[in-house]
Coordinates of C-alpha atoms in Angstrom, one line a residue:
Chain T
X114 CA 0.0 0.2 0.5
X115 CA 1.2 3.3 -1.2
X116 CA 1.2 6.2 1.5
X117 CA 1.8 9.5 0.3
X118 CA 2.5 12.9 1.7
X119 CA 0.6 15.7 -0.4
X120 CA 4.2 16.9 -1.2
X121 CA 5.5 13.7 -2.1
X122 CA 2.8 13.3 -4.6
X123 CA 3.5 16.1 -6.1
X124 CA 7.0 15.1 -6.6
X125 CA 6.0 11.9 -8.0
X126 CA 3.9 13.8 -10.8
X127 CA 6.9 15.9 -11.6
X128 CA 9.4 13.5 -11.2
X129 CA 10.2 12.0 -14.3
X130 CA 11.0 15.6 -15.3
X131 CA 13.2 16.9 -13.5
X132 CA 15.8 18.6 -15.5
X133 CA 12.7 20.2 -17.4
X134 CA 11.3 21.0 -14.4
X135 CA 14.3 23.9 -14.6
X136 CA 12.4 27.2 -16.7
X137 CA 9.6 26.5 -14.2
X138 CA 11.2 26.6 -11.2
X139 CA 11.0 29.9 -10.4
X140 CA 7.3 29.9 -10.8
X141 CA 6.2 26.8 -9.2
X142 CA 8.3 27.9 -6.5
X143 CA 5.8 30.6 -5.3
X144 CA 2.2 28.7 -5.1
X145 CA -0.4 30.7 -6.7
X146 CA -3.2 31.6 -4.2
X147 CA -6.8 31.3 -5.1
X148 CA -9.4 32.4 -2.8
X149 CA -13.0 30.9 -3.6
X150 CA -15.8 32.4 -1.7
X151 CA -18.9 30.6 -1.3
X152 CA -19.0 26.9 0.1
X153 CA -22.0 26.1 -2.1
X154 CA -22.0 23.7 -4.7
X155 CA -20.1 25.7 -7.0
X156 CA -17.6 26.9 -4.5
X157 CA -16.9 23.8 -3.1
X158 CA -16.5 22.1 -6.3
X159 CA -14.0 24.7 -7.8
X160 CA -11.9 24.4 -4.6
X161 CA -12.0 20.7 -4.6
X162 CA -10.7 20.4 -8.5
X163 CA -7.9 23.2 -7.8
X164 CA -6.3 21.8 -4.6
X165 CA -6.3 18.4 -5.9
X166 CA -3.5 20.0 -8.0
X167 CA -1.2 19.4 -5.5
X168 CA 1.4 21.7 -4.4
X169 CA 1.5 24.6 -7.0
X170 CA -1.6 26.1 -5.8
X171 CA -2.7 27.2 -2.5
X172 CA -6.5 27.0 -2.1
X173 CA -8.8 28.9 0.7
X174 CA -12.5 28.6 0.9
X175 CA -14.3 31.1 2.7
X176 CA -17.7 29.9 3.7
X177 CA -19.1 31.0 7.1
X178 CA -21.4 28.1 7.5
X179 CA -19.8 25.1 9.0
X180 CA -22.1 22.5 7.2
X181 CA -24.2 23.4 4.0
X182 CA -27.5 21.7 3.3
X183 CA -28.5 21.4 -0.5
X184 CA -31.5 23.3 -1.8
X185 CA -32.0 20.7 -4.2
X186 CA -33.6 17.4 -3.1
X187 CA -35.3 19.5 0.0
X188 CA -38.6 19.2 -1.8
X189 CA -38.2 15.5 -0.5
X190 CA -38.0 16.5 3.0
X191 CA -41.1 18.9 2.6
X192 CA -42.7 15.7 1.6
X193 CA -41.5 13.6 4.4
X194 CA -39.2 11.1 1.9
X195 CA -35.7 12.5 3.6
X196 CA -34.2 13.9 6.3
X197 CA -32.7 17.1 6.5
X198 CA -29.5 15.5 8.0
X199 CA -28.9 13.4 4.9
X200 CA -29.0 16.8 2.7
X201 CA -26.6 18.1 5.1
X202 CA -22.4 18.1 4.2
X203 CA -19.3 19.0 5.9
X204 CA -16.0 20.8 4.3
X205 CA -13.7 17.9 6.6
X206 CA -12.9 15.6 3.8
X207 CA -12.3 18.9 1.1
X208 CA -9.5 19.8 4.2
X209 CA -8.3 16.7 4.6
X210 CA -8.2 14.7 1.8
X211 CA -7.8 17.8 -0.8
X212 CA -5.8 20.1 1.6
X213 CA -8.6 23.1 0.8
X214 CA -7.7 25.7 3.6
X215 CA -11.2 26.1 4.5
X216 CA -11.9 29.2 6.7
X217 CA -15.0 29.7 8.5
X218 CA -15.5 33.7 8.3
X219 CA -17.4 36.1 6.1
X220 CA -16.0 38.1 3.4
X221 CA -16.6 41.9 4.1
X222 CA -14.6 42.9 0.8
X223 CA -12.8 42.4 -2.5
X224 CA -10.2 45.0 -3.2
X225 CA -9.3 44.3 -7.1
X226 CA -6.5 46.8 -7.2
X227 CA -4.3 45.4 -3.9
X228 CA -5.7 41.8 -5.1
X229 CA -6.8 40.7 -1.5
X230 CA -9.9 39.7 0.1
X231 CA -11.0 41.1 3.6
X232 CA -12.5 38.9 6.1
X233 CA -14.8 40.0 9.2
X234 CA -12.6 38.4 11.5
X235 CA -10.0 41.1 10.5
X236 CA -7.5 38.7 8.5
X237 CA -6.8 40.3 4.6
X238 CA -6.4 37.3 2.2
X239 CA -4.0 38.2 -0.9
X240 CA -5.2 36.2 -4.3
X241 CA -3.7 35.6 -7.7
X242 CA -7.5 34.6 -8.5
X243 CA -10.9 34.8 -6.8
X244 CA -13.4 32.7 -7.5
X245 CA -16.9 34.2 -6.3
X246 CA -19.8 31.6 -5.7
X247 CA -22.2 33.8 -3.9
X248 CA -25.6 32.4 -5.4
X249 CA -28.8 34.0 -5.0
X250 CA -30.2 37.4 -3.0
X251 CA -33.7 37.9 -2.8
X252 CA -34.9 41.2 -4.2
X253 CA -37.1 42.2 -1.0
X254 CA -39.1 45.2 -1.9
X255 CA -40.4 44.0 -5.3
X256 CA -43.5 42.7 -3.4
X257 CA -44.9 45.2 -0.6
X258 CA -44.7 44.1 2.6
X259 CA -42.7 41.1 2.2
X260 CA -38.9 41.7 3.9
X261 CA -36.4 39.4 5.5
X262 CA -38.4 39.7 8.6
X263 CA -41.7 38.5 6.8
X264 CA -39.3 35.4 6.2
X265 CA -39.9 34.1 9.5
X266 CA -44.0 33.8 9.4
X267 CA -44.1 33.2 5.8
X268 CA -40.6 31.1 4.6
X269 CA -39.0 31.3 1.3
X270 CA -37.1 28.0 1.9
X271 CA -35.1 28.6 -1.4
X272 CA -32.0 28.4 0.4
X273 CA -32.1 25.1 2.6
X274 CA -31.5 24.9 6.2
X275 CA -33.9 26.6 9.0
X276 CA -36.1 28.1 6.2
X277 CA -37.3 24.6 5.1
X278 CA -37.5 23.3 8.7
X279 CA -40.1 26.4 9.3
X280 CA -42.1 25.4 6.4
X281 CA -42.0 22.4 7.4
X282 CA -43.1 22.8 10.6
X283 CA -46.0 24.9 9.3
X284 CA -47.2 22.3 6.8
X285 CA -47.2 19.8 9.9
X286 CA -49.4 22.2 12.0
X287 CA -52.1 23.3 9.1
X288 CA -55.5 21.5 9.7
X289 CA -56.7 19.4 7.0
X290 CA -58.8 21.4 4.7
X291 CA -56.1 24.4 4.9
X292 CA -55.0 26.2 1.9
X293 CA -51.4 26.3 1.3
X294 CA -50.2 29.0 -1.1
X295 CA -46.8 29.0 -3.3
X296 CA -45.6 32.3 -4.5
X297 CA -43.5 31.3 -7.6
X298 CA -41.0 34.0 -8.5
X299 CA -40.0 35.9 -12.1
X300 CA -37.3 34.4 -14.6
X301 CA -34.4 34.1 -14.0
X302 CA -34.6 32.2 -10.5
X303 CA -32.8 29.5 -8.8
X304 CA -33.8 25.7 -10.4
X305 CA -36.5 26.2 -12.5
X306 CA -38.8 23.2 -12.0
X307 CA -38.2 23.9 -8.1
X308 CA -41.3 25.6 -7.1
X309 CA -43.6 23.3 -9.2
X310 CA -42.0 20.4 -7.9
X311 CA -42.5 21.8 -4.5
X312 CA -46.1 22.0 -5.1
X313 CA -45.9 18.0 -6.4
X314 CA -44.3 17.1 -3.1
X315 CA -46.2 19.0 -0.8
X316 CA -49.1 17.6 -2.6
X317 CA -47.9 14.0 -1.8
X318 CA -47.9 14.4 1.9
X319 CA -51.6 16.1 1.8
X320 CA -52.9 13.3 0.2
X321 CA -51.5 11.2 2.8
X322 CA -52.0 13.2 5.8
X323 CA -54.6 16.5 5.1
X324 CA -56.3 15.0 1.8
X325 CA -59.0 18.0 2.1
X326 CA -56.1 20.4 2.1
X327 CA -55.7 22.6 -1.0
X328 CA -52.3 24.3 -2.9
X329 CA -52.8 27.2 -5.1
X330 CA -49.8 28.5 -6.9
X331 CA -49.7 32.1 -7.7
X332 CA -46.9 32.7 -10.4
X333 CA -45.2 35.8 -11.7
X334 CA -45.0 34.0 -14.9
X335 CA -47.6 32.7 -17.4
X336 CA -45.8 29.4 -18.3
X337 CA -43.1 27.4 -16.2
X338 CA -40.9 24.5 -17.0
X339 CA -42.0 21.5 -18.2
X340 CA -45.4 22.8 -17.4
X341 CA -47.1 20.1 -19.4
X342 CA -45.5 17.2 -17.5
X343 CA -46.3 18.7 -14.2
X344 CA -49.8 19.4 -14.7
X345 CA -50.3 15.4 -16.3
X346 CA -48.6 14.4 -12.9
X347 CA -50.9 16.6 -11.0
X348 CA -54.0 15.6 -12.6
X349 CA -52.7 11.8 -12.1
X350 CA -51.5 11.8 -8.4
X351 CA -53.6 14.5 -6.5
X352 CA -56.6 15.5 -8.9
X353 CA -58.5 18.7 -7.9
X354 CA -55.8 19.6 -4.9
X355 CA -53.5 22.0 -6.9
X356 CA -54.5 24.8 -8.7
X357 CA -51.8 27.2 -11.0
X358 CA -52.8 30.7 -11.3
X359 CA -50.3 32.5 -14.1
X360 CA -49.4 36.1 -13.7
X361 CA -51.7 37.2 -16.5
X362 CA -54.6 36.0 -14.9
X363 CA -54.1 37.5 -11.5
X364 CA -52.1 40.6 -12.5
X365 CA -49.5 39.1 -10.2
X366 CA -48.7 39.4 -6.6
X367 CA -48.9 43.0 -5.5
X368 CA -48.4 42.9 -1.5
X369 CA -48.8 40.7 1.3
X370 CA -50.2 41.1 4.9
X371 CA -48.1 39.0 7.1
X372 CA -49.9 39.4 10.0
X373 CA -53.8 38.7 8.0
X374 CA -51.6 35.9 6.0
X375 CA -53.3 38.1 3.0
X376 CA -51.5 37.5 -0.3
X377 CA -52.9 40.9 -2.6
X378 CA -53.0 40.4 -6.5
X379 CA -54.0 43.4 -8.9
X380 CA -57.3 41.7 -9.1
X381 CA -58.2 39.1 -6.1
X382 CA -56.7 38.4 -2.5
X383 CA -56.5 35.5 -1.7
X384 CA -56.2 34.4 2.0
X385 CA -53.0 31.6 3.4
X386 CA -53.5 29.1 6.3
X387 CA -49.4 28.6 5.2
X388 CA -47.3 30.7 2.5
X389 CA -44.2 29.9 1.0
X390 CA -43.2 33.3 -1.0
X391 CA -40.2 32.8 -3.5
X392 CA -39.1 36.1 -4.2
X393 CA -37.4 37.4 -7.3
X394 CA -33.8 37.2 -7.4
X395 CA -30.3 38.3 -7.9
X396 CA -26.8 37.3 -7.7
X397 CA -25.4 37.0 -4.3
X398 CA -24.9 40.4 -2.0
X399 CA -21.2 40.1 -2.6
X400 CA -21.1 40.3 -5.9
X401 CA -23.5 43.5 -5.8
X402 CA -21.3 45.2 -3.8
X403 CA -17.5 44.4 -5.6
X404 CA -19.3 45.5 -8.7
X405 CA -19.8 42.1 -10.8
X406 CA -22.9 42.4 -11.0
X407 CA -24.4 44.3 -14.4
X408 CA -27.9 46.1 -14.8
X409 CA -29.6 43.2 -15.2
X410 CA -28.3 42.1 -11.6
X411 CA -26.5 39.0 -12.8
X412 CA -22.6 38.9 -12.9
X413 CA -21.4 38.7 -16.5
X414 CA -18.6 36.3 -17.6
X415 CA -16.3 35.3 -20.1
X416 CA -18.1 31.7 -21.0
X417 CA -14.7 29.9 -21.5
X418 CA -13.3 30.6 -18.1
X419 CA -16.0 32.2 -16.3
X420 CA -13.7 35.1 -15.5
X421 CA -15.5 38.4 -14.9
X422 CA -16.2 40.9 -17.7
X423 CA -16.2 43.7 -15.1
X424 CA -13.7 42.7 -13.1
X425 CA -10.3 41.2 -14.5
X426 CA -9.0 38.1 -12.3
X427 CA -12.3 37.7 -10.4
X428 CA -14.5 34.8 -11.6
X429 CA -18.0 33.9 -10.9
X430 CA -19.8 30.7 -10.9
X431 CA -23.1 29.1 -10.2
X432 CA -26.8 31.1 -9.9
X433 CA -24.8 34.5 -10.0
X434 CA -23.1 34.0 -13.2
X435 CA -25.4 35.4 -16.0
X436 CA -24.5 32.1 -18.4
X437 CA -26.5 32.7 -21.2
X438 CA -28.7 30.0 -21.7
X439 CA -27.4 27.8 -19.2
X440 CA -30.3 27.1 -16.0
X441 CA -29.6 28.1 -12.4
X442 CA -28.8 24.6 -11.0
X443 CA -26.5 22.8 -8.8
X444 CA -25.9 20.5 -11.6
X445 CA -25.0 23.7 -13.9
X446 CA -23.0 25.3 -11.1
X447 CA -20.6 22.0 -11.0
X448 CA -20.7 21.8 -14.5
X449 CA -19.4 25.8 -14.4
X450 CA -17.0 25.3 -11.5
X451 CA -14.9 22.5 -13.8
X452 CA -14.4 24.5 -16.2
X453 CA -13.4 27.7 -14.3
X454 CA -11.2 25.5 -12.1
X455 CA -9.0 24.0 -15.4
X456 CA -9.1 27.6 -17.1
X457 CA -7.6 29.0 -14.0
X458 CA -4.9 26.1 -14.0
X459 CA -3.8 26.7 -17.5
X460 CA -3.7 30.7 -16.6
X461 CA -1.4 29.9 -13.3
X462 CA 0.8 27.0 -14.5
X463 CA 0.7 27.4 -18.5
X464 CA -0.9 23.7 -18.7
X465 CA -2.9 23.0 -21.9
X466 CA -6.4 24.0 -22.5
X467 CA -9.5 22.1 -24.3
X468 CA -12.6 22.9 -25.1
X469 CA -15.0 23.1 -22.0
X470 CA -18.2 20.5 -22.2
X471 CA -21.2 22.4 -20.2
X472 CA -23.9 20.6 -18.9
X473 CA -27.4 20.4 -16.6
X474 CA -29.5 17.6 -15.4
X475 CA -32.5 17.7 -13.3
X476 CA -34.1 15.0 -11.4
X477 CA -37.5 16.4 -10.7
X478 CA -40.2 14.3 -8.5
X479 CA -43.9 14.3 -9.2
X480 CA -44.7 11.7 -6.5
X481 CA -42.3 9.2 -4.6
X482 CA -42.6 6.8 -7.0
X483 CA -42.8 8.9 -10.6
X484 CA -39.9 11.4 -11.5
X485 CA -38.5 13.2 -14.6
X486 CA -35.5 14.0 -16.3
X487 CA -34.1 16.7 -18.3
X488 CA -31.1 16.7 -20.0
X489 CA -28.9 19.6 -21.6
X490 CA -25.5 20.2 -23.1
X491 CA -24.4 23.6 -23.7
X492 CA -22.0 25.3 -26.3
X493 CA -19.3 28.1 -25.1
X494 CA -19.4 30.7 -27.6
X495 CA -17.1 33.9 -27.3
X496 CA -20.1 36.1 -25.9
X497 CA -22.5 33.7 -24.6
X498 CA -23.6 29.8 -23.8
X499 CA -26.4 28.5 -26.1
X500 CA -28.2 24.9 -25.9
X501 CA -26.5 22.5 -28.0
X502 CA -28.9 19.2 -27.3
X503 CA -31.7 19.4 -25.3
X504 CA -34.0 16.3 -23.0
X505 CA -36.9 16.6 -21.5
X506 CA -39.2 13.9 -20.1
X507 CA -42.6 13.9 -22.0
X508 CA -46.5 13.3 -20.9
X509 CA -47.2 9.8 -21.3
X510 CA -43.7 8.1 -20.5
X511 CA -44.7 4.1 -19.0
X512 CA -44.5 4.3 -15.0
X513 CA -41.6 2.1 -15.1
X514 CA -39.6 4.8 -17.2
X515 CA -40.3 6.9 -14.2
X516 CA -39.4 4.7 -11.5
X517 CA -36.3 4.0 -12.6
X518 CA -35.6 8.1 -12.9
X519 CA -36.4 7.8 -8.9
X520 CA -33.3 5.1 -8.6
X521 CA -31.4 7.1 -10.7
X522 CA -32.1 10.3 -8.8
X523 CA -31.0 8.5 -5.6
X524 CA -27.5 7.7 -7.0
X525 CA -27.2 10.7 -9.0
X526 CA -27.4 12.6 -5.5
X527 CA -25.1 10.2 -3.6
X528 CA -22.7 10.6 -6.8
X529 CA -22.8 14.2 -7.3
X530 CA -22.1 15.2 -3.6
X531 CA -19.3 13.1 -3.2
X532 CA -17.9 14.8 -6.6
X533 CA -18.7 18.4 -4.7
X534 CA -18.0 17.8 -1.1
X535 CA -16.1 14.3 -1.1
Chain G
X199 CA 4.2 17.0 10.9
X200 CA 1.4 15.3 9.8
X201 CA 1.7 12.8 7.2
X202 CA -1.8 12.3 5.3
X203 CA -2.2 9.1 3.6
X204 CA -3.8 8.9 0.0
X205 CA -4.8 5.3 0.4
X206 CA -8.1 5.2 -1.6
X207 CA -8.7 5.0 -5.0
X208 CA -11.0 8.1 -5.4
X209 CA -8.7 10.5 -4.0
X210 CA -5.9 9.6 -5.9
X211 CA -8.0 9.6 -9.1
X212 CA -9.3 13.1 -8.7
X213 CA -5.7 14.1 -7.9
X214 CA -4.2 12.5 -10.7
X215 CA -7.1 13.9 -13.3
X216 CA -5.6 17.6 -12.1
X217 CA -2.0 16.7 -11.3
X218 CA -1.6 15.4 -14.7
X219 CA -3.6 18.6 -16.1
X220 CA -1.2 21.1 -14.5
X221 CA 2.2 19.1 -14.8
X222 CA 1.3 18.3 -18.6
X223 CA 3.5 21.6 -19.6
X224 CA 6.4 20.3 -17.5
X225 CA 6.1 16.4 -18.6
X226 CA 6.0 17.5 -22.4
X227 CA 10.1 17.7 -22.7
X228 CA 10.6 14.2 -21.9
X229 CA 7.0 12.6 -22.8
X230 CA 5.6 11.9 -26.0
X231 CA 3.4 15.0 -26.2
X232 CA 0.3 13.6 -27.7
X233 CA 0.3 10.9 -25.1
X234 CA 0.5 13.4 -22.6
X235 CA -2.3 15.9 -23.7
X236 CA -4.1 12.7 -24.3
X237 CA -4.2 11.8 -20.4
X238 CA -4.6 15.5 -19.3
X239 CA -7.7 15.8 -21.9
X240 CA -9.1 12.4 -20.6
X241 CA -9.1 13.5 -16.9
X242 CA -10.7 16.9 -18.1
X243 CA -13.5 15.0 -19.4
X244 CA -13.5 12.3 -17.1
X245 CA -14.6 15.2 -14.4
X246 CA -17.4 16.1 -16.2
X247 CA -18.6 12.4 -15.8
X248 CA -18.0 12.4 -12.1
X249 CA -21.0 14.5 -11.8
X250 CA -22.9 11.7 -12.1
X251 CA -20.8 8.1 -12.2
X252 CA -18.6 7.9 -9.3
X253 CA -15.1 7.2 -10.2
X254 CA -14.3 5.0 -7.0
X255 CA -16.0 2.1 -8.6
X256 CA -19.2 2.8 -6.5
X257 CA -22.6 2.0 -8.6
X258 CA -25.5 2.9 -6.4
X259 CA -28.4 3.6 -8.9
X260 CA -25.6 4.7 -11.6
X261 CA -23.4 2.3 -13.2
X262 CA -19.5 2.7 -12.5
X263 CA -17.5 3.3 -15.5
X264 CA -14.2 2.8 -14.6
X265 CA -11.5 -0.3 -15.4
X266 CA -13.6 -1.4 -18.0
X267 CA -11.9 -2.0 -21.5
X268 CA -11.6 0.8 -24.2
X269 CA -13.3 -1.1 -26.9
X270 CA -16.4 -1.9 -24.5
X271 CA -16.8 1.7 -23.5
X272 CA -16.5 3.1 -27.0
X273 CA -19.2 0.6 -27.9
X274 CA -21.4 1.4 -25.2
X275 CA -21.4 5.5 -26.4
X276 CA -21.6 4.6 -29.9
X277 CA -25.0 2.8 -28.9
X278 CA -26.3 5.6 -27.0
X279 CA -25.1 8.0 -29.7
X280 CA -27.5 6.1 -32.4
X281 CA -30.1 5.2 -29.8
X282 CA -29.6 1.6 -30.5
X283 CA -29.0 1.7 -26.4
X284 CA -31.9 3.9 -25.1
X285 CA -31.2 6.2 -22.2
X286 CA -31.9 10.0 -22.7
X287 CA -29.5 11.4 -20.5
X288 CA -26.4 9.3 -22.1
X289 CA -27.9 10.5 -25.5
X290 CA -27.2 14.0 -24.6
X291 CA -24.1 13.1 -23.1
X292 CA -22.6 10.9 -25.8
X293 CA -24.0 13.3 -28.4
X294 CA -21.7 16.2 -27.0
X295 CA -18.6 14.4 -27.2
X296 CA -16.8 14.0 -30.4
X297 CA -15.5 10.1 -31.9
X298 CA -12.1 11.5 -30.8
X299 CA -13.5 12.6 -27.2
X300 CA -14.9 9.1 -26.8
X301 CA -11.8 7.3 -27.4
X302 CA -9.5 9.6 -25.0
X303 CA -11.7 9.1 -22.3
X304 CA -12.2 5.4 -22.7
X305 CA -8.6 5.4 -23.0
X306 CA -8.2 7.3 -19.8
X307 CA -11.0 5.8 -17.9
X308 CA -9.9 2.3 -18.8
X309 CA -7.0 2.9 -16.6
X310 CA -8.7 4.3 -13.5
X311 CA -9.4 1.2 -10.7
X312 CA -11.9 0.9 -8.3
X313 CA -11.0 2.2 -4.6
X314 CA -10.2 -0.1 -2.3
X315 CA -11.4 -0.3 1.3
X316 CA -11.2 3.6 2.9
X317 CA -8.5 4.2 5.6

């Protein structure tokens, strides 16, 4: 059995060509420093793939939380099909096996001129490259009466953890016959099928425990991703339980009276027993403060490297990035993180660059034994990212195909979180 | 001093992926240039597979793709491409890769070995 230290492994990789190392020595003696900000899927993936490059790159990952709960699959927790613990992952493996320097702190500022990242704890970290993976921020104020305080009464549950727990508690406490209102956000937002999967899986829970309950979706949009597949699933599994009202029908949600549990649209006012309000979104706060977002609220990037078009030396990946036609999803973030990691390695070490491959795959649950898939490959062009090829599950697929997707989804979650955190 | 033990193939596989990436420019002077570049490219392509397929040989729900002989892997990918082997996900994935990339990936994955017990 071989037992190598990190240093020995690095030596092994280059041992056959010591003489050839000479022109590179000056460069390799000084480790390049990459600071990754944000320990979600994008940040953890880029940190892992960079740190696995052994001694030449020193990788620091800044994340305030000790553990990360995945937003993907959290609707299964709301349905009672998974524990929150099974969706929660630590950073120990990144630190211990890959040598990532994990710092649990918050970033207060990025100085792109001095090339430093300032932390709340007082430290100032110098960098050669920064990768920012800040996720989303909610645009409070777009719905009158719904601010951060209101999330404690009407959770968004669109970042997983305490908010998801709160929503589950409220659903458990709701009387049979109650009305659950879900406010679905305008495009673009994290996880396009997510709100509708949530409605499906909460209906799955209601069907067993509160069969007289109703679900009302007040949408800002007039259509949504995989709409026909969802509506077919709702008719088959939960007939009469879920009602979807498009923006053109209601005029959109205008204001919320949190105390009265009233949701006001341009026309009608709806009373909720439990309300889940998913607000409009934009790139995470730090991206806004660091001048990385444009007027759209998202961060323009070079599709080949994910380097910011507004601040050289800073890369933006994941939900915050303005990545052409790429969906905002964990899978897409993971895919972008690898392209970004290989581009940074090429820039810092001179290694060869290859054509980037970008993908997104989603497993979406309609019920415990009924899941659908979507898979997209993308083409990175100089100015944008376009869909190259796409498959989306169709209405009328047989039950075994859907059961197989459930089994694949479970396997995918295990493999994917291993790729990110393990 | 702490000594870390990279006994499991998962860690060394991923490490191999990246180390080969960055060492390409160094090794280039003494090794066959195209062989190194192919391995480097294979490693980066394999990283995309790792989003669904564990590269340590575990296969719960989604099959393992490591340690296969190259011909078997290439035949499977061509069958996904043509639709002869039904899988919508693999159809999209395989169609995004050129025949040359599939051959490079086949060679790279064939060299990865199943993870032994973790320490």
